[in-house]
């Protein structure tokens, strides 16, 4: 797993941070707006925002006073790609299993045919 | 192989893949538990599995391990699983370390269709909460993108 992916998953491990991201999916918001639904301090919210920012999941505006937060979707795509890769791995395996099964059955069949021929030779 | 279907995901972070093979159930099952057979198909495209890396202890709690080696030498991907269920020739499942301390479980069931064919269902579950969250969030942002596109088209 890449470092970016680890950072993404670590950031998503916390329910408060997930709730913040869910809120940001509706559009930009300020720290005060984001803090509203929670019974935790602005300071605690700021700490969560720092984790999210470091993980690249959000970006913040430059205006020093207002600095609205915005959701960044690229790291999330990378995380979901991981799940897609799991699916791709299983698809490859099961395709290749078909080839293996065909080969085993072909070998068994020719083996049986040879046995039968041997039997005929003895007759 | 007579039929391929990839189901809609029943839930976030769950992967279900179904295949039907023209082969009897015992034979299909044996491919997953005999190292010589497993090594031939277990590595996804672009990788191979050295036979000596395969460890299969066919019992609950037994090890299920293989090393997937990139054909171009760019890397190695170890699988270190433990059997959670082992009931030949019907079902086996194994857990492997996922992210952090959580483990992911892959369950394979083998259904005898009664006409010489076998249906194999792979169900990967117990995907860590973080993965499911990422999927949910990405789903939310992509539907948001679509909504923005829709607004722009008005």
mmCIF file of C-alpha atoms in Angstrom:
data_model
loop_
_atom_site.group_PDB
_atom_site.id
_atom_site.type_symbol
_atom_site.label_atom_id
_atom_site.label_comp_id
_atom_site.label_asym_id
_atom_site.label_seq_id
_atom_site.Cartn_x
_atom_site.Cartn_y
_atom_site.Cartn_z
ATOM 1 C CA UNK A 1 0.000 0.000 0.000
ATOM 2 C CA UNK A 2 1.399 3.418 -0.925
ATOM 3 C CA UNK A 3 2.023 6.095 1.681
ATOM 4 C CA UNK A 4 -0.682 8.251 0.147
ATOM 5 C CA UNK A 5 -3.147 5.407 0.516
ATOM 6 C CA UNK A 6 -2.123 4.800 4.127
ATOM 7 C CA UNK A 7 -2.546 8.508 4.885
ATOM 8 C CA UNK A 8 -5.974 8.484 3.244
ATOM 9 C CA UNK A 9 -7.142 5.469 5.228
ATOM 10 C CA UNK A 10 -5.682 6.780 8.470
ATOM 11 C CA UNK A 11 -7.510 10.073 7.946
ATOM 12 C CA UNK A 12 -10.752 8.232 7.193
ATOM 13 C CA UNK A 13 -10.446 6.036 10.282
ATOM 14 C CA UNK A 14 -11.983 8.722 12.492
ATOM 15 C CA UNK A 15 -15.783 9.206 12.475
ATOM 16 C CA UNK A 16 -15.562 12.975 13.099
ATOM 17 C CA UNK A 17 -13.287 13.389 10.099
ATOM 18 C CA UNK A 18 -15.640 11.307 7.979
ATOM 19 C CA UNK A 19 -18.540 13.516 9.063
ATOM 20 C CA UNK A 20 -16.516 16.599 8.135
ATOM 21 C CA UNK A 21 -15.838 15.163 4.679
ATOM 22 C CA UNK A 22 -19.494 14.289 4.253
ATOM 23 C CA UNK A 23 -20.394 17.877 5.059
ATOM 24 C CA UNK A 24 -17.796 19.173 2.603
ATOM 25 C CA UNK A 25 -19.311 16.993 -0.121
ATOM 26 C CA UNK A 26 -22.135 19.560 -0.063
ATOM 27 C CA UNK A 27 -19.724 22.392 -0.801
ATOM 28 C CA UNK A 28 -17.090 24.636 0.771
ATOM 29 C CA UNK A 29 -17.391 25.500 4.439
ATOM 30 C CA UNK A 30 -15.527 27.462 7.081
ATOM 31 C CA UNK A 31 -14.115 26.017 10.290
ATOM 32 C CA UNK A 32 -16.993 27.568 12.253
ATOM 33 C CA UNK A 33 -19.576 26.042 9.950
ATOM 34 C CA UNK A 34 -17.882 22.659 10.134
ATOM 35 C CA UNK A 35 -17.716 22.796 13.928
ATOM 36 C CA UNK A 36 -21.413 23.541 14.321
ATOM 37 C CA UNK A 37 -22.808 19.962 14.380
ATOM 38 C CA UNK A 38 -20.165 18.770 16.853
ATOM 39 C CA UNK A 39 -19.874 19.241 20.583
ATOM 40 C CA UNK A 40 -16.146 19.653 20.405
ATOM 41 C CA UNK A 41 -13.919 22.695 20.484
ATOM 42 C CA UNK A 42 -12.881 24.697 17.450
ATOM 43 C CA UNK A 43 -9.352 23.687 18.336
ATOM 44 C CA UNK A 44 -10.234 19.993 18.038
ATOM 45 C CA UNK A 45 -11.919 20.628 14.682
ATOM 46 C CA UNK A 46 -8.808 22.463 13.509
ATOM 47 C CA UNK A 47 -6.683 19.464 14.451
ATOM 48 C CA UNK A 48 -8.944 17.165 12.416
ATOM 49 C CA UNK A 49 -8.749 19.576 9.487
ATOM 50 C CA UNK A 50 -4.958 19.502 9.647
ATOM 51 C CA UNK A 51 -4.982 15.690 9.410
ATOM 52 C CA UNK A 52 -7.367 15.856 6.447
ATOM 53 C CA UNK A 53 -5.260 18.536 4.771
ATOM 54 C CA UNK A 54 -2.042 16.564 5.238
ATOM 55 C CA UNK A 55 -3.735 13.503 3.708
ATOM 56 C CA UNK A 56 -4.705 15.693 0.740
ATOM 57 C CA UNK A 57 -8.392 15.045 1.318
ATOM 58 C CA UNK A 58 -9.179 18.734 1.700
ATOM 59 C CA UNK A 59 -7.614 21.986 0.632
ATOM 60 C CA UNK A 60 -8.033 25.378 2.273
ATOM 61 C CA UNK A 61 -8.464 28.816 0.819
ATOM 62 C CA UNK A 62 -5.666 31.397 1.061
ATOM 63 C CA UNK A 63 -7.668 34.155 2.678
ATOM 64 C CA UNK A 64 -6.178 34.132 6.192
ATOM 65 C CA UNK A 65 -9.368 35.032 7.989
ATOM 66 C CA UNK A 66 -11.846 32.865 6.259
ATOM 67 C CA UNK A 67 -9.912 29.996 4.718
ATOM 68 C CA UNK A 68 -12.829 27.900 3.503
ATOM 69 C CA UNK A 69 -12.280 24.133 3.345
ATOM 70 C CA UNK A 70 -12.877 22.223 0.163
ATOM 71 C CA UNK A 71 -13.070 18.477 -0.526
ATOM 72 C CA UNK A 72 -10.382 17.000 -2.793
ATOM 73 C CA UNK A 73 -11.535 13.790 -4.439
ATOM 74 C CA UNK A 74 -8.310 12.418 -5.992
ATOM 75 C CA UNK A 75 -7.057 10.530 -2.887
ATOM 76 C CA UNK A 76 -10.505 9.014 -2.442
ATOM 77 C CA UNK A 77 -10.373 7.754 -6.013
ATOM 78 C CA UNK A 78 -7.054 6.098 -5.269
ATOM 79 C CA UNK A 79 -8.602 4.336 -2.294
ATOM 80 C CA UNK A 80 -11.523 3.043 -4.328
ATOM 81 C CA UNK A 81 -9.099 1.962 -7.064
ATOM 82 C CA UNK A 82 -7.632 -0.377 -4.467
ATOM 83 C CA UNK A 83 -10.973 -2.147 -4.231
ATOM 84 C CA UNK A 84 -11.196 -2.293 -8.027
ATOM 85 C CA UNK A 85 -7.760 -3.889 -8.104
ATOM 86 C CA UNK A 86 -8.975 -6.602 -5.727
ATOM 87 C CA UNK A 87 -11.759 -7.334 -8.165
ATOM 88 C CA UNK A 88 -9.338 -7.378 -11.111
ATOM 89 C CA UNK A 89 -7.048 -9.834 -9.298
ATOM 90 C CA UNK A 90 -9.915 -12.271 -8.739
ATOM 91 C CA UNK A 91 -11.055 -11.920 -12.341
ATOM 92 C CA UNK A 92 -7.558 -12.785 -13.607
ATOM 93 C CA UNK A 93 -7.347 -15.758 -11.270
ATOM 94 C CA UNK A 94 -10.702 -17.164 -12.305
ATOM 95 C CA UNK A 95 -9.917 -16.693 -16.022
ATOM 96 C CA UNK A 96 -6.658 -18.562 -15.576
ATOM 97 C CA UNK A 97 -8.373 -21.270 -13.530
ATOM 98 C CA UNK A 98 -10.490 -22.034 -16.589
ATOM 99 C CA UNK A 99 -7.332 -22.694 -18.616
ATOM 100 C CA UNK A 100 -5.916 -24.916 -15.861
ATOM 101 C CA UNK A 101 -9.153 -26.925 -15.668
ATOM 102 C CA UNK A 102 -9.234 -27.396 -19.446
ATOM 103 C CA UNK A 103 -5.647 -28.638 -19.449
ATOM 104 C CA UNK A 104 -6.235 -31.065 -16.574
ATOM 105 C CA UNK A 105 -9.329 -32.470 -18.258
ATOM 106 C CA UNK A 106 -7.566 -32.786 -21.628
ATOM 107 C CA UNK A 107 -4.673 -34.658 -19.998
ATOM 108 C CA UNK A 108 -7.037 -36.948 -18.115
ATOM 109 C CA UNK A 109 -8.988 -37.644 -21.271
ATOM 110 C CA UNK A 110 -5.932 -38.527 -23.347
ATOM 111 C CA UNK A 111 -4.693 -40.642 -20.437
ATOM 112 C CA UNK A 112 -7.989 -42.516 -20.407
ATOM 113 C CA UNK A 113 -7.830 -42.940 -24.188
ATOM 114 C CA UNK A 114 -4.323 -44.374 -23.925
ATOM 115 C CA UNK A 115 -5.461 -46.764 -21.199
ATOM 116 C CA UNK A 116 -8.350 -47.871 -23.359
ATOM 117 C CA UNK A 117 -6.034 -48.435 -26.331
ATOM 118 C CA UNK A 118 -3.685 -50.456 -24.134
ATOM 119 C CA UNK A 119 -6.647 -52.534 -23.069
ATOM 120 C CA UNK A 120 -7.525 -53.138 -26.729
ATOM 121 C CA UNK A 121 -3.937 -54.156 -27.513
ATOM 122 C CA UNK A 122 -4.181 -56.920 -24.956
ATOM 123 C CA UNK A 123 -7.352 -58.294 -26.504
ATOM 124 C CA UNK B 1 -16.501 -21.564 -18.988
ATOM 125 C CA UNK B 2 -20.058 -21.085 -20.063
ATOM 126 C CA UNK B 3 -21.132 -18.043 -18.132
ATOM 127 C CA UNK B 4 -19.517 -15.038 -16.568
ATOM 128 C CA UNK B 5 -21.285 -12.683 -14.293
ATOM 129 C CA UNK B 6 -20.061 -9.996 -12.002
ATOM 130 C CA UNK B 7 -22.793 -9.066 -9.609
ATOM 131 C CA UNK B 8 -23.769 -5.647 -8.489
ATOM 132 C CA UNK B 9 -22.133 -4.963 -5.199
ATOM 133 C CA UNK B 10 -24.483 -5.924 -2.380
ATOM 134 C CA UNK B 11 -22.774 -3.422 -0.116
ATOM 135 C CA UNK B 12 -19.919 -1.002 -0.035
ATOM 136 C CA UNK B 13 -16.506 -2.604 0.015
ATOM 137 C CA UNK B 14 -17.841 -6.023 -0.864
ATOM 138 C CA UNK B 15 -16.770 -7.831 -3.980
ATOM 139 C CA UNK B 16 -18.740 -10.725 -5.455
ATOM 140 C CA UNK B 17 -17.606 -12.618 -8.541
ATOM 141 C CA UNK B 18 -19.412 -15.647 -9.958
ATOM 142 C CA UNK B 19 -18.109 -18.049 -12.613
ATOM 143 C CA UNK B 20 -19.365 -21.335 -13.975
ATOM 144 C CA UNK B 21 -16.884 -23.988 -15.134
ATOM 145 C CA UNK B 22 -17.348 -27.083 -17.266
ATOM 146 C CA UNK B 23 -15.713 -29.301 -14.667
ATOM 147 C CA UNK B 24 -16.817 -31.408 -11.696
ATOM 148 C CA UNK B 25 -16.823 -29.785 -8.274
ATOM 149 C CA UNK B 26 -14.080 -31.968 -6.720
ATOM 150 C CA UNK B 27 -11.734 -31.072 -9.550
ATOM 151 C CA UNK B 28 -12.429 -27.334 -9.312
ATOM 152 C CA UNK B 29 -11.991 -27.371 -5.537
ATOM 153 C CA UNK B 30 -8.723 -29.309 -5.843
ATOM 154 C CA UNK B 31 -7.245 -26.458 -7.883
ATOM 155 C CA UNK B 32 -7.452 -24.208 -4.815
ATOM 156 C CA UNK B 33 -5.864 -26.627 -2.362
ATOM 157 C CA UNK B 34 -3.187 -28.446 -4.380
ATOM 158 C CA UNK B 35 -0.099 -26.225 -4.625
ATOM 159 C CA UNK B 36 0.894 -27.432 -8.144
ATOM 160 C CA UNK B 37 -2.531 -26.401 -9.411
ATOM 161 C CA UNK B 38 -2.935 -23.200 -7.410
ATOM 162 C CA UNK B 39 0.465 -21.904 -8.561
ATOM 163 C CA UNK B 40 -0.746 -22.065 -12.174
ATOM 164 C CA UNK B 41 -3.593 -19.583 -11.803
ATOM 165 C CA UNK B 42 -3.277 -17.680 -8.511
ATOM 166 C CA UNK B 43 -1.013 -14.854 -9.702
ATOM 167 C CA UNK B 44 -2.952 -12.111 -11.510
ATOM 168 C CA UNK B 45 -1.853 -11.072 -15.023
ATOM 169 C CA UNK B 46 1.761 -9.913 -15.151
ATOM 170 C CA UNK B 47 2.742 -12.007 -12.131
ATOM 171 C CA UNK B 48 3.570 -15.627 -11.401
ATOM 172 C CA UNK B 49 3.577 -17.710 -8.240
ATOM 173 C CA UNK B 50 6.698 -19.839 -7.564
ATOM 174 C CA UNK B 51 5.534 -23.305 -6.508
ATOM 175 C CA UNK B 52 7.919 -23.354 -3.535
ATOM 176 C CA UNK B 53 6.245 -20.237 -2.112
ATOM 177 C CA UNK B 54 2.848 -21.942 -1.802
ATOM 178 C CA UNK B 55 1.864 -23.131 1.671
ATOM 179 C CA UNK B 56 -1.524 -24.791 2.049
ATOM 180 C CA UNK B 57 -2.441 -26.360 5.383
ATOM 181 C CA UNK B 58 -5.904 -27.723 4.562
ATOM 182 C CA UNK B 59 -7.741 -27.170 7.834
ATOM 183 C CA UNK B 60 -9.366 -24.362 9.828
ATOM 184 C CA UNK B 61 -6.555 -22.282 11.290
ATOM 185 C CA UNK B 62 -4.110 -23.626 8.695
ATOM 186 C CA UNK B 63 -1.871 -21.343 6.655
ATOM 187 C CA UNK B 64 -2.740 -20.307 3.108
ATOM 188 C CA UNK B 65 0.230 -18.504 1.623
ATOM 189 C CA UNK B 66 1.657 -17.677 -1.780
ATOM 190 C CA UNK B 67 4.098 -15.169 -3.191
ATOM 191 C CA UNK B 68 3.023 -13.285 -6.304
ATOM 192 C CA UNK B 69 6.117 -12.174 -8.209
ATOM 193 C CA UNK B 70 5.944 -9.543 -10.952
ATOM 194 C CA UNK B 71 7.151 -11.021 -14.262
ATOM 195 C CA UNK B 72 9.246 -7.904 -14.945
ATOM 196 C CA UNK B 73 10.978 -8.189 -11.570
ATOM 197 C CA UNK B 74 9.456 -4.951 -10.293
ATOM 198 C CA UNK B 75 8.093 -6.385 -7.074
ATOM 199 C CA UNK B 76 6.759 -9.206 -4.950
ATOM 200 C CA UNK B 77 3.346 -9.382 -3.321
ATOM 201 C CA UNK B 78 3.025 -11.878 -0.490
ATOM 202 C CA UNK B 79 -0.320 -13.309 0.499
ATOM 203 C CA UNK B 80 -0.453 -14.525 4.076
ATOM 204 C CA UNK B 81 -3.857 -15.994 4.742
ATOM 205 C CA UNK B 82 -5.318 -18.271 7.395
ATOM 206 C CA UNK B 83 -8.213 -20.628 6.679
ATOM 207 C CA UNK B 84 -11.365 -19.623 8.526
ATOM 208 C CA UNK B 85 -13.572 -22.295 6.962
ATOM 209 C CA UNK B 86 -12.471 -25.470 5.223
ATOM 210 C CA UNK B 87 -15.148 -27.901 4.032
ATOM 211 C CA UNK B 88 -14.125 -29.651 0.824
ATOM 212 C CA UNK B 89 -15.498 -29.641 -1.796
ATOM 213 C CA UNK B 90 -18.105 -27.037 -0.861
ATOM 214 C CA UNK B 91 -16.534 -24.015 0.713
ATOM 215 C CA UNK B 92 -13.397 -22.477 2.075
ATOM 216 C CA UNK B 93 -12.644 -19.000 3.293
ATOM 217 C CA UNK B 94 -9.482 -17.318 4.418
ATOM 218 C CA UNK B 95 -8.587 -14.155 6.255
ATOM 219 C CA UNK B 96 -5.639 -11.976 5.341
ATOM 220 C CA UNK B 97 -4.332 -8.845 6.953
ATOM 221 C CA UNK B 98 -5.987 -5.789 5.470
ATOM 222 C CA UNK B 99 -5.252 -2.279 6.531
ATOM 223 C CA UNK B 100 -4.054 -1.819 10.090
ATOM 224 C CA UNK B 101 -5.126 -4.678 12.400
ATOM 225 C CA UNK B 102 -8.269 -5.515 10.544
ATOM 226 C CA UNK B 103 -8.447 -8.593 8.357
ATOM 227 C CA UNK B 104 -10.295 -9.159 5.125
ATOM 228 C CA UNK B 105 -12.128 -12.403 4.500
ATOM 229 C CA UNK B 106 -12.492 -14.018 1.082
ATOM 230 C CA UNK B 107 -15.018 -16.828 0.860
ATOM 231 C CA UNK B 108 -15.167 -19.246 -2.060
ATOM 232 C CA UNK B 109 -18.171 -21.522 -2.504
ATOM 233 C CA UNK B 110 -18.392 -24.375 -5.010
ATOM 234 C CA UNK B 111 -21.835 -25.384 -6.200
ATOM 235 C CA UNK B 112 -22.426 -28.642 -8.091
ATOM 236 C CA UNK B 113 -24.903 -27.770 -10.845
ATOM 237 C CA UNK B 114 -25.703 -31.465 -11.379
ATOM 238 C CA UNK B 115 -24.719 -31.528 -15.053
ATOM 239 C CA UNK B 116 -20.962 -31.723 -14.699
ATOM 240 C CA UNK B 117 -20.619 -27.977 -14.208
ATOM 241 C CA UNK B 118 -19.585 -26.116 -11.100
ATOM 242 C CA UNK B 119 -20.464 -22.612 -10.067
ATOM 243 C CA UNK B 120 -17.807 -20.768 -8.104
ATOM 244 C CA UNK B 121 -18.701 -17.685 -6.077
ATOM 245 C CA UNK B 122 -16.022 -15.483 -4.597
ATOM 246 C CA UNK B 123 -17.243 -13.135 -1.909
ATOM 247 C CA UNK B 124 -14.791 -10.728 -0.376
ATOM 248 C CA UNK B 125 -16.038 -9.080 2.746
ATOM 249 C CA UNK B 126 -14.995 -7.597 6.035
ATOM 250 C CA UNK B 127 -13.313 -4.872 4.093
ATOM 251 C CA UNK B 128 -12.064 -2.378 6.675
ATOM 252 C CA UNK B 129 -14.292 0.556 7.540
ATOM 253 C CA UNK B 130 -11.767 2.957 6.017
ATOM 254 C CA UNK B 131 -12.088 1.313 2.607
ATOM 255 C CA UNK B 132 -15.862 1.412 2.772
ATOM 256 C CA UNK B 133 -15.740 5.063 3.834
ATOM 257 C CA UNK B 134 -13.507 5.893 0.889
ATOM 258 C CA UNK B 135 -15.941 4.226 -1.466
ATOM 259 C CA UNK B 136 -18.888 6.035 0.058
ATOM 260 C CA UNK B 137 -17.099 9.375 -0.059
ATOM 261 C CA UNK B 138 -15.972 8.852 -3.643
ATOM 262 C CA UNK B 139 -19.534 7.877 -4.568
ATOM 263 C CA UNK B 140 -20.773 11.056 -2.960
ATOM 264 C CA UNK B 141 -18.249 13.273 -4.735
ATOM 265 C CA UNK B 142 -18.863 11.646 -8.110
ATOM 266 C CA UNK B 143 -22.604 12.129 -7.793
ATOM 267 C CA UNK B 144 -21.843 15.694 -6.792
ATOM 268 C CA UNK B 145 -19.766 16.063 -9.978
ATOM 269 C CA UNK B 146 -22.680 14.708 -11.993
ATOM 270 C CA UNK B 147 -24.994 17.162 -10.284
ATOM 271 C CA UNK B 148 -22.650 20.012 -11.153
ATOM 272 C CA UNK B 149 -22.584 18.820 -14.770
ATOM 273 C CA UNK B 150 -26.337 18.742 -14.763
ATOM 274 C CA UNK B 151 -26.531 22.283 -13.354
ATOM 275 C CA UNK B 152 -24.048 23.476 -15.966
ATOM 276 C CA UNK B 153 -26.167 21.939 -18.727
ATOM 277 C CA UNK B 154 -29.284 23.898 -17.701
#
